[in-house]
PDB file of C-alpha atoms in Angstrom:
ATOM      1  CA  UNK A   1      12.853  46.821 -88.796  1.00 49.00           C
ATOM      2  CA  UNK A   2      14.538  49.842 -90.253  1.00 50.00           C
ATOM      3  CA  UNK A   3      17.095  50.294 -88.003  1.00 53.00           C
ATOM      4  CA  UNK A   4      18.250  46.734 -89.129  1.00 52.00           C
ATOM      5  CA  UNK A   5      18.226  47.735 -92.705  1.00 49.00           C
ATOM      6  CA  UNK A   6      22.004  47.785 -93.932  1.00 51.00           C
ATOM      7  CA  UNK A   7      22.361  44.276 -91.591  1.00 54.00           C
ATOM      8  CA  UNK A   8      19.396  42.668 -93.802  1.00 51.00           C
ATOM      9  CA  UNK A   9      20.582  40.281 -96.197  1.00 45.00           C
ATOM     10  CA  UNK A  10      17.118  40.879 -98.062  1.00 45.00           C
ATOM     11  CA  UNK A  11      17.788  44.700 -98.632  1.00 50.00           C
ATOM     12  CA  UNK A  12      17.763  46.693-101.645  1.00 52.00           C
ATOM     13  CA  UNK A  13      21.290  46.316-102.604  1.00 61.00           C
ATOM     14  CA  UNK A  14      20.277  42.529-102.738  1.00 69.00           C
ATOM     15  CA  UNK A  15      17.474  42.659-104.550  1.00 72.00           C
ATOM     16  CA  UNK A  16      18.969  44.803-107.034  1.00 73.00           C
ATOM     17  CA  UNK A  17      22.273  42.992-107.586  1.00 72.00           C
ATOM     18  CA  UNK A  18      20.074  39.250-107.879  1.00 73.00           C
ATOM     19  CA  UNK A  19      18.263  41.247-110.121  1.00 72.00           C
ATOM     20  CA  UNK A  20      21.228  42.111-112.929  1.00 69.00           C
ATOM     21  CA  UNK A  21      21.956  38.447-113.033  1.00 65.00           C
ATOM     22  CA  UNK A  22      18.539  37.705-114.571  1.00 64.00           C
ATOM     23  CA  UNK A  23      18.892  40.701-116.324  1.00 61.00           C
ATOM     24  CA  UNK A  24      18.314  38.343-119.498  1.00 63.00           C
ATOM     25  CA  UNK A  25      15.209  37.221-118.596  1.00 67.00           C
ATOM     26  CA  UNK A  26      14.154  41.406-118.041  1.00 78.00           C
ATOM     27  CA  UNK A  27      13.215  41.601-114.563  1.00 80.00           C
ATOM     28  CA  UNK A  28      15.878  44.102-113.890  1.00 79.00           C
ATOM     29  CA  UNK A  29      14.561  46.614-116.178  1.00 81.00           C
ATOM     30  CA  UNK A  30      10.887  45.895-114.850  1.00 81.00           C
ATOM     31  CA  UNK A  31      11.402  46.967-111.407  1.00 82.00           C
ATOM     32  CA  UNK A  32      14.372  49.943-112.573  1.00 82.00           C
ATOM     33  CA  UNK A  33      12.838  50.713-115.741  1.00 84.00           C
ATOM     34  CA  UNK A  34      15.987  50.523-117.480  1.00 87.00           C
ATOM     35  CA  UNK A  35      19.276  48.806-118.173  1.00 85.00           C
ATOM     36  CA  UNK A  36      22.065  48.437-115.679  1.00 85.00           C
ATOM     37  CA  UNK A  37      24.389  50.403-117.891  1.00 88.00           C
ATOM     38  CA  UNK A  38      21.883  53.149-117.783  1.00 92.00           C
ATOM     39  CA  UNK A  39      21.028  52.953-114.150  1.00 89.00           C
ATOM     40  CA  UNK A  40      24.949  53.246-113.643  1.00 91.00           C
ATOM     41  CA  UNK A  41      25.060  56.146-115.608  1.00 95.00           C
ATOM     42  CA  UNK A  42      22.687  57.934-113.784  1.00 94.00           C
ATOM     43  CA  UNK A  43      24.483  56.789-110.367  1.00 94.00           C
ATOM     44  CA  UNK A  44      27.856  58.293-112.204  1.00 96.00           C
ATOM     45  CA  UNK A  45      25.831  61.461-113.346  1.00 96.00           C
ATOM     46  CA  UNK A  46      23.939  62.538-110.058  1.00 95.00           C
ATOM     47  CA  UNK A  47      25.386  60.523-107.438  1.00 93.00           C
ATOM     48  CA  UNK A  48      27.677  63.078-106.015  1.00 93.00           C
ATOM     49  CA  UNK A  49      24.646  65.154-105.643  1.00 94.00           C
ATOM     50  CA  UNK A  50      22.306  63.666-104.288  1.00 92.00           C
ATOM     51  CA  UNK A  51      24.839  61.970-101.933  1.00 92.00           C
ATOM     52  CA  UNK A  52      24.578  61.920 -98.019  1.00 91.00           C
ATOM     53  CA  UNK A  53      27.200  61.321 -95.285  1.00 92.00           C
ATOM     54  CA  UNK A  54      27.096  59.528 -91.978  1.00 91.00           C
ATOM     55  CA  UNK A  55      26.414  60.417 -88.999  1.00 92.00           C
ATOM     56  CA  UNK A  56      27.455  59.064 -85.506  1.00 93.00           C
ATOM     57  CA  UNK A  57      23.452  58.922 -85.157  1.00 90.00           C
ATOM     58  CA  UNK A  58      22.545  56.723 -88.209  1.00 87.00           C
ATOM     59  CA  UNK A  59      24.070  55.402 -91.666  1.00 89.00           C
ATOM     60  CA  UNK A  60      22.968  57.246 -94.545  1.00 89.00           C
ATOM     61  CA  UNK A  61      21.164  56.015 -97.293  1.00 90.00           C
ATOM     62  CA  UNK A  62      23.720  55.190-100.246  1.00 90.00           C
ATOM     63  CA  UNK A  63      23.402  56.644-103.683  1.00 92.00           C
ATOM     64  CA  UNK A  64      22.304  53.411-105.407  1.00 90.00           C
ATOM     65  CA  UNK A  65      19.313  52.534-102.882  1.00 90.00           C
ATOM     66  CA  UNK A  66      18.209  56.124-102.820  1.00 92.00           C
ATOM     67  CA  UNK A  67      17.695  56.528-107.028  1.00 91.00           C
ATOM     68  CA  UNK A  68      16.240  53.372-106.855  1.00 89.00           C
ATOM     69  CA  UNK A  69      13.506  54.147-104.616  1.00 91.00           C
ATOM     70  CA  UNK A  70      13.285  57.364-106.782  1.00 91.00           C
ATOM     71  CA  UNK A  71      13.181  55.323-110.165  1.00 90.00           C
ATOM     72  CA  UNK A  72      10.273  52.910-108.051  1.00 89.00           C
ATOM     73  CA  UNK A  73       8.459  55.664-107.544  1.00 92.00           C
ATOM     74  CA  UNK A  74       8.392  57.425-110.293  1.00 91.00           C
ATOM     75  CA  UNK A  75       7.471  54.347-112.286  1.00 87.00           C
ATOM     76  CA  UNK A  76       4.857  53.098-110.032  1.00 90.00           C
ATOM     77  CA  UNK A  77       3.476  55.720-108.319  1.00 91.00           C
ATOM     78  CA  UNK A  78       3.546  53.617-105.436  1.00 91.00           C
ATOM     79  CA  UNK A  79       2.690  54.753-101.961  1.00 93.00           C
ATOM     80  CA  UNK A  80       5.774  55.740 -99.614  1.00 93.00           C
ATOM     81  CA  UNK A  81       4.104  52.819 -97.036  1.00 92.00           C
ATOM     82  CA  UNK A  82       4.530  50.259-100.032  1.00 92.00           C
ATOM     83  CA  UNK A  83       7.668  51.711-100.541  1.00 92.00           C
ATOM     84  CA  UNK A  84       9.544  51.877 -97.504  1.00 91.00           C
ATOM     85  CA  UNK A  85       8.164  48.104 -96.994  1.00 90.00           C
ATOM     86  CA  UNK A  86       9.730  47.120-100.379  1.00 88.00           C
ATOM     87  CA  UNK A  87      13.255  48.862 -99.571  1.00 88.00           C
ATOM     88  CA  UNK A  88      13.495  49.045 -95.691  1.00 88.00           C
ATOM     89  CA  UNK A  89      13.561  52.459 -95.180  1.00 89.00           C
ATOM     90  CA  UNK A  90      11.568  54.840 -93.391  1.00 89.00           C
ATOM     91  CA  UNK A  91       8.625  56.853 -95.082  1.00 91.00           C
ATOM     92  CA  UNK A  92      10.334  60.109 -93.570  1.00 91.00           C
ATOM     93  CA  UNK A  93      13.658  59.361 -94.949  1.00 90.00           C
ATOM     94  CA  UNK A  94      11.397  58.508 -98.730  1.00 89.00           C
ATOM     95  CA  UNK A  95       9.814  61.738 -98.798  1.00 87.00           C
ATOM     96  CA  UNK A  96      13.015  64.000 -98.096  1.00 77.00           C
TER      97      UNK A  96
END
């Protein structure tokens, strides 16, 4: 299931970007917590440092997906099981 992640067509970067086009009717900032002008701030203010690279073992995790589990949990408090169901990525790779 994770290794299929960035093949998905129902992964974060998805959900997200379906997400600003109802941005009207608020569901955006209910699962961010904030606009999309602020959420691309942030991306512009800390994405070159909390950036990863590939590997020839695995894809990183982009910049985007990763403060977006951040903002989820941070928000929710959920679990990392909930949340590596609701983005497709691995608990170890949530709690680094």
């Amino acid at each position: 299931m994770f290794s299929k992640r960035n093949e998905c067509p129902a992964n974060n970067n998805t959900l997200l970007a379906d997400l600003k086009f109802q941005e009207i009717s608020g569901q955006y900032k209910n699962f961010t917590r904030m606009s999309p002008t602020d959420f691309e701030y942030l991306i512009n203010m800390i994405g070159p440092k909390i950036a990863k690279q590939d590997t020839f073992m695995r894809k990183s995790i982009n910049v985007q997906e990763r403060l977006s589990i951040t903002l989820r949990f941070l928000a929710t408090g959920d679990h990392y099981s909930s949340l590596q169901y609701l983005f497709r990525t691995s608990k170890q790779a949530i709690s680094k």
